[in-house]
Amino acid sequence: MERPVFWYKALGAAVLLTVLGLGALALGAWREAPREGYLAYATFRDSKGLRPGAEVRLSGQQIGHVEDVRLDPGSLRAEMTLRLDPAYGLPDSSLARLDRDGFLDPWHVAVDLGSSPFDLEPGGRLNVAETPDWDALWPRLFSGSGL
């Protein structure tokens, strides 16, 4: 008895297209960050490969996301646009730094609260603390060349 090979191929193609379509839909929904909140800016010496959509965290909890990362042509520093949840009023003396949970985890922007009685205004600039380049430090530490 001859099997209907055409129908097997058609069914396989339909399943493949469905899986690809659902994957593209899920990826689009995951990458599209909400556009609610106010903008703030931070300028870092090195972006550590951070991309738009990365989390902005306060005390380990997400309070926003990175909306844009670009290289400032004048200073050659990474200019980041952050979209922050207005429910969390940050003092204007707050400090932004690049951090990650573990050695292999992705980078995110961590915000440390400042002590100023004044809130960061929409469009304001966060103070920054530069993060040591641990990725470059570890090989030097264990190679015997020292620091």
PDB file of C-alpha atoms in Angstrom:
ATOM      1  CA  MET A   1       0.000   0.000   0.000  1.00  0.00           C
ATOM      2  CA  GLU A   2       1.414   3.337  -1.103  1.00  0.00           C
ATOM      3  CA  ARG A   3       1.525   6.110   1.473  1.00  0.00           C
ATOM      4  CA  PRO A   4       0.297   9.552   0.487  1.00  0.00           C
ATOM      5  CA  VAL A   5       3.703  11.272   0.692  1.00  0.00           C
ATOM      6  CA  PHE A   6       2.267  14.562  -0.538  1.00  0.00           C
ATOM      7  CA  TRP A   7      -0.021  14.857   2.502  1.00  0.00           C
ATOM      8  CA  TYR A   8       2.830  14.116   4.913  1.00  0.00           C
ATOM      9  CA  LYS A   9       4.907  16.848   3.311  1.00  0.00           C
ATOM     10  CA  ALA A  10       1.997  19.286   3.314  1.00  0.00           C
ATOM     11  CA  LEU A  11       1.260  18.554   6.982  1.00  0.00           C
ATOM     12  CA  GLY A  12       4.951  18.957   7.909  1.00  0.00           C
ATOM     13  CA  ALA A  13       5.142  22.278   6.052  1.00  0.00           C
ATOM     14  CA  ALA A  14       1.982  23.539   7.799  1.00  0.00           C
ATOM     15  CA  VAL A  15       3.350  22.580  11.219  1.00  0.00           C
ATOM     16  CA  LEU A  16       6.693  24.213  10.437  1.00  0.00           C
ATOM     17  CA  LEU A  17       5.047  27.444   9.261  1.00  0.00           C
ATOM     18  CA  THR A  18       2.821  27.507  12.353  1.00  0.00           C
ATOM     19  CA  VAL A  19       5.785  27.067  14.703  1.00  0.00           C
ATOM     20  CA  LEU A  20       7.798  29.741  12.876  1.00  0.00           C
ATOM     21  CA  GLY A  21       4.842  32.128  12.931  1.00  0.00           C
ATOM     22  CA  LEU A  22       4.226  31.622  16.641  1.00  0.00           C
ATOM     23  CA  GLY A  23       7.941  32.049  17.347  1.00  0.00           C
ATOM     24  CA  ALA A  24       8.053  35.328  15.416  1.00  0.00           C
ATOM     25  CA  LEU A  25       4.939  36.544  17.223  1.00  0.00           C
ATOM     26  CA  ALA A  26       6.396  35.650  20.626  1.00  0.00           C
ATOM     27  CA  LEU A  27       9.728  37.288  19.798  1.00  0.00           C
ATOM     28  CA  GLY A  28       7.980  40.466  18.665  1.00  0.00           C
ATOM     29  CA  ALA A  29       5.888  40.622  21.832  1.00  0.00           C
ATOM     30  CA  TRP A  30       8.950  39.978  23.998  1.00  0.00           C
ATOM     31  CA  ARG A  31      11.079  42.645  22.333  1.00  0.00           C
ATOM     32  CA  GLU A  32       8.383  45.310  22.276  1.00  0.00           C
ATOM     33  CA  ALA A  33       8.735  47.099  25.592  1.00  0.00           C
ATOM     34  CA  PRO A  34       5.850  49.191  26.883  1.00  0.00           C
ATOM     35  CA  ARG A  35       6.096  52.910  26.133  1.00  0.00           C
ATOM     36  CA  GLU A  36       4.667  54.159  29.408  1.00  0.00           C
ATOM     37  CA  GLY A  37       6.665  56.208  31.872  1.00  0.00           C
ATOM     38  CA  TYR A  38       9.104  59.071  31.634  1.00  0.00           C
ATOM     39  CA  LEU A  39      12.498  59.352  30.010  1.00  0.00           C
ATOM     40  CA  ALA A  40      15.796  59.789  31.823  1.00  0.00           C
ATOM     41  CA  TYR A  41      19.340  59.718  30.482  1.00  0.00           C
ATOM     42  CA  ALA A  42      22.647  58.233  31.585  1.00  0.00           C
ATOM     43  CA  THR A  43      26.049  58.335  29.895  1.00  0.00           C
ATOM     44  CA  PHE A  44      28.541  55.512  30.418  1.00  0.00           C
ATOM     45  CA  ARG A  45      32.128  55.012  29.252  1.00  0.00           C
ATOM     46  CA  ASP A  46      31.215  51.504  28.034  1.00  0.00           C
ATOM     47  CA  SER A  47      27.768  50.089  27.289  1.00  0.00           C
ATOM     48  CA  LYS A  48      28.895  46.491  28.066  1.00  0.00           C
ATOM     49  CA  GLY A  49      26.881  45.395  25.029  1.00  0.00           C
ATOM     50  CA  LEU A  50      23.595  46.542  26.576  1.00  0.00           C
ATOM     51  CA  ARG A  51      20.761  46.666  24.048  1.00  0.00           C
ATOM     52  CA  PRO A  52      17.381  48.409  23.990  1.00  0.00           C
ATOM     53  CA  GLY A  53      14.889  46.461  26.080  1.00  0.00           C
ATOM     54  CA  ALA A  54      17.367  45.686  28.884  1.00  0.00           C
ATOM     55  CA  GLU A  55      15.953  46.094  32.383  1.00  0.00           C
ATOM     56  CA  VAL A  56      16.403  49.061  34.679  1.00  0.00           C
ATOM     57  CA  ARG A  57      16.273  47.825  38.288  1.00  0.00           C
ATOM     58  CA  LEU A  58      15.929  49.363  41.714  1.00  0.00           C
ATOM     59  CA  SER A  59      16.611  47.025  44.658  1.00  0.00           C
ATOM     60  CA  GLY A  60      16.519  44.110  42.224  1.00  0.00           C
ATOM     61  CA  GLN A  61      13.042  44.941  40.902  1.00  0.00           C
ATOM     62  CA  GLN A  62      12.356  46.188  37.387  1.00  0.00           C
ATOM     63  CA  ILE A  63      11.308  49.851  37.291  1.00  0.00           C
ATOM     64  CA  GLY A  64      11.863  50.474  33.601  1.00  0.00           C
ATOM     65  CA  HIS A  65      13.848  49.529  30.542  1.00  0.00           C
ATOM     66  CA  VAL A  66      16.555  50.828  28.259  1.00  0.00           C
ATOM     67  CA  GLU A  67      14.858  52.450  25.312  1.00  0.00           C
ATOM     68  CA  ASP A  68      17.904  53.444  23.267  1.00  0.00           C
ATOM     69  CA  VAL A  69      21.697  53.098  23.305  1.00  0.00           C
ATOM     70  CA  ARG A  70      23.816  55.224  21.024  1.00  0.00           C
ATOM     71  CA  LEU A  71      27.382  56.435  20.783  1.00  0.00           C
ATOM     72  CA  ASP A  72      27.724  60.165  21.420  1.00  0.00           C
ATOM     73  CA  PRO A  73      29.951  61.418  18.580  1.00  0.00           C
ATOM     74  CA  GLY A  74      31.412  64.233  20.679  1.00  0.00           C
ATOM     75  CA  SER A  75      32.437  62.352  23.823  1.00  0.00           C
ATOM     76  CA  LEU A  76      32.550  58.831  22.319  1.00  0.00           C
ATOM     77  CA  ARG A  77      30.583  57.582  25.332  1.00  0.00           C
ATOM     78  CA  ALA A  78      27.474  55.394  25.403  1.00  0.00           C
ATOM     79  CA  GLU A  79      24.373  57.560  25.803  1.00  0.00           C
ATOM     80  CA  MET A  80      21.423  55.574  27.159  1.00  0.00           C
ATOM     81  CA  THR A  81      17.807  56.604  27.120  1.00  0.00           C
ATOM     82  CA  LEU A  82      15.883  54.986  29.970  1.00  0.00           C
ATOM     83  CA  ARG A  83      12.107  54.756  30.269  1.00  0.00           C
ATOM     84  CA  LEU A  84      11.179  54.686  33.947  1.00  0.00           C
ATOM     85  CA  ASP A  85       7.914  53.839  35.705  1.00  0.00           C
ATOM     86  CA  PRO A  86       6.467  57.042  37.227  1.00  0.00           C
ATOM     87  CA  ALA A  87       5.267  55.069  40.267  1.00  0.00           C
ATOM     88  CA  TYR A  88       8.869  55.078  41.510  1.00  0.00           C
ATOM     89  CA  GLY A  89      10.018  58.634  42.138  1.00  0.00           C
ATOM     90  CA  LEU A  90      13.799  58.647  42.072  1.00  0.00           C
ATOM     91  CA  PRO A  91      15.766  61.323  43.917  1.00  0.00           C
ATOM     92  CA  ASP A  92      17.765  63.456  41.493  1.00  0.00           C
ATOM     93  CA  SER A  93      20.964  62.331  43.231  1.00  0.00           C
ATOM     94  CA  SER A  94      20.347  58.665  42.356  1.00  0.00           C
ATOM     95  CA  LEU A  95      23.204  56.733  40.820  1.00  0.00           C
ATOM     96  CA  ALA A  96      22.992  54.442  37.756  1.00  0.00           C
ATOM     97  CA  ARG A  97      25.501  51.659  37.150  1.00  0.00           C
ATOM     98  CA  LEU A  98      25.736  48.667  34.838  1.00  0.00           C
ATOM     99  CA  ASP A  99      25.383  45.377  36.663  1.00  0.00           C
ATOM    100  CA  ARG A 100      24.492  41.742  36.165  1.00  0.00           C
ATOM    101  CA  ASP A 101      23.342  38.998  38.496  1.00  0.00           C
ATOM    102  CA  GLY A 102      26.011  36.460  37.594  1.00  0.00           C
ATOM    103  CA  PHE A 103      29.036  36.057  35.375  1.00  0.00           C
ATOM    104  CA  LEU A 104      27.001  34.733  32.426  1.00  0.00           C
ATOM    105  CA  ASP A 105      23.839  36.786  32.990  1.00  0.00           C
ATOM    106  CA  PRO A 106      22.944  39.737  30.754  1.00  0.00           C
ATOM    107  CA  TRP A 107      23.774  43.285  31.813  1.00  0.00           C
ATOM    108  CA  HIS A 108      21.120  45.633  33.189  1.00  0.00           C
ATOM    109  CA  VAL A 109      21.055  49.158  34.602  1.00  0.00           C
ATOM    110  CA  ALA A 110      20.956  49.142  38.404  1.00  0.00           C
ATOM    111  CA  VAL A 111      19.829  52.317  40.170  1.00  0.00           C
ATOM    112  CA  ASP A 112      21.016  53.161  43.681  1.00  0.00           C
ATOM    113  CA  LEU A 113      18.818  55.685  45.476  1.00  0.00           C
ATOM    114  CA  GLY A 114      20.268  59.070  46.276  1.00  0.00           C
ATOM    115  CA  SER A 115      19.460  61.149  49.331  1.00  0.00           C
ATOM    116  CA  SER A 116      18.258  64.339  47.665  1.00  0.00           C
ATOM    117  CA  PRO A 117      14.782  65.578  48.668  1.00  0.00           C
ATOM    118  CA  PHE A 118      14.123  66.505  45.028  1.00  0.00           C
ATOM    119  CA  ASP A 119      12.839  64.013  42.466  1.00  0.00           C
ATOM    120  CA  LEU A 120      14.483  63.387  39.112  1.00  0.00           C
ATOM    121  CA  GLU A 121      12.551  65.391  36.548  1.00  0.00           C
ATOM    122  CA  PRO A 122      11.362  63.778  33.298  1.00  0.00           C
ATOM    123  CA  GLY A 123      14.198  64.152  30.808  1.00  0.00           C
ATOM    124  CA  GLY A 124      16.696  64.423  33.673  1.00  0.00           C
ATOM    125  CA  ARG A 125      20.142  62.892  33.769  1.00  0.00           C
ATOM    126  CA  LEU A 126      21.166  60.219  36.249  1.00  0.00           C
ATOM    127  CA  ASN A 127      24.606  60.288  37.853  1.00  0.00           C
ATOM    128  CA  VAL A 128      26.631  57.227  36.866  1.00  0.00           C
ATOM    129  CA  ALA A 129      29.195  54.975  38.477  1.00  0.00           C
ATOM    130  CA  GLU A 130      31.487  53.176  36.081  1.00  0.00           C
ATOM    131  CA  THR A 131      31.589  49.398  36.452  1.00  0.00           C
ATOM    132  CA  PRO A 132      34.943  47.610  36.469  1.00  0.00           C
ATOM    133  CA  ASP A 133      35.513  45.460  33.401  1.00  0.00           C
ATOM    134  CA  TRP A 134      35.491  42.089  35.194  1.00  0.00           C
ATOM    135  CA  ASP A 135      35.542  40.223  31.882  1.00  0.00           C
ATOM    136  CA  ALA A 136      38.993  41.652  31.153  1.00  0.00           C
ATOM    137  CA  LEU A 137      40.182  41.375  34.752  1.00  0.00           C
ATOM    138  CA  TRP A 138      39.576  37.622  35.287  1.00  0.00           C
ATOM    139  CA  PRO A 139      41.972  36.368  32.595  1.00  0.00           C
ATOM    140  CA  ARG A 140      44.720  38.686  33.867  1.00  0.00           C
ATOM    141  CA  LEU A 141      44.119  37.577  37.435  1.00  0.00           C
ATOM    142  CA  PHE A 142      44.560  33.885  36.646  1.00  0.00           C
ATOM    143  CA  SER A 143      47.224  34.141  33.941  1.00  0.00           C
ATOM    144  CA  GLY A 144      49.935  35.056  36.413  1.00  0.00           C
ATOM    145  CA  SER A 145      50.563  38.457  34.817  1.00  0.00           C
ATOM    146  CA  GLY A 146      49.018  40.195  37.824  1.00  0.00           C
ATOM    147  CA  LEU A 147      47.016  43.363  37.818  1.00  0.00           C
TER     148      LEU A 147
END
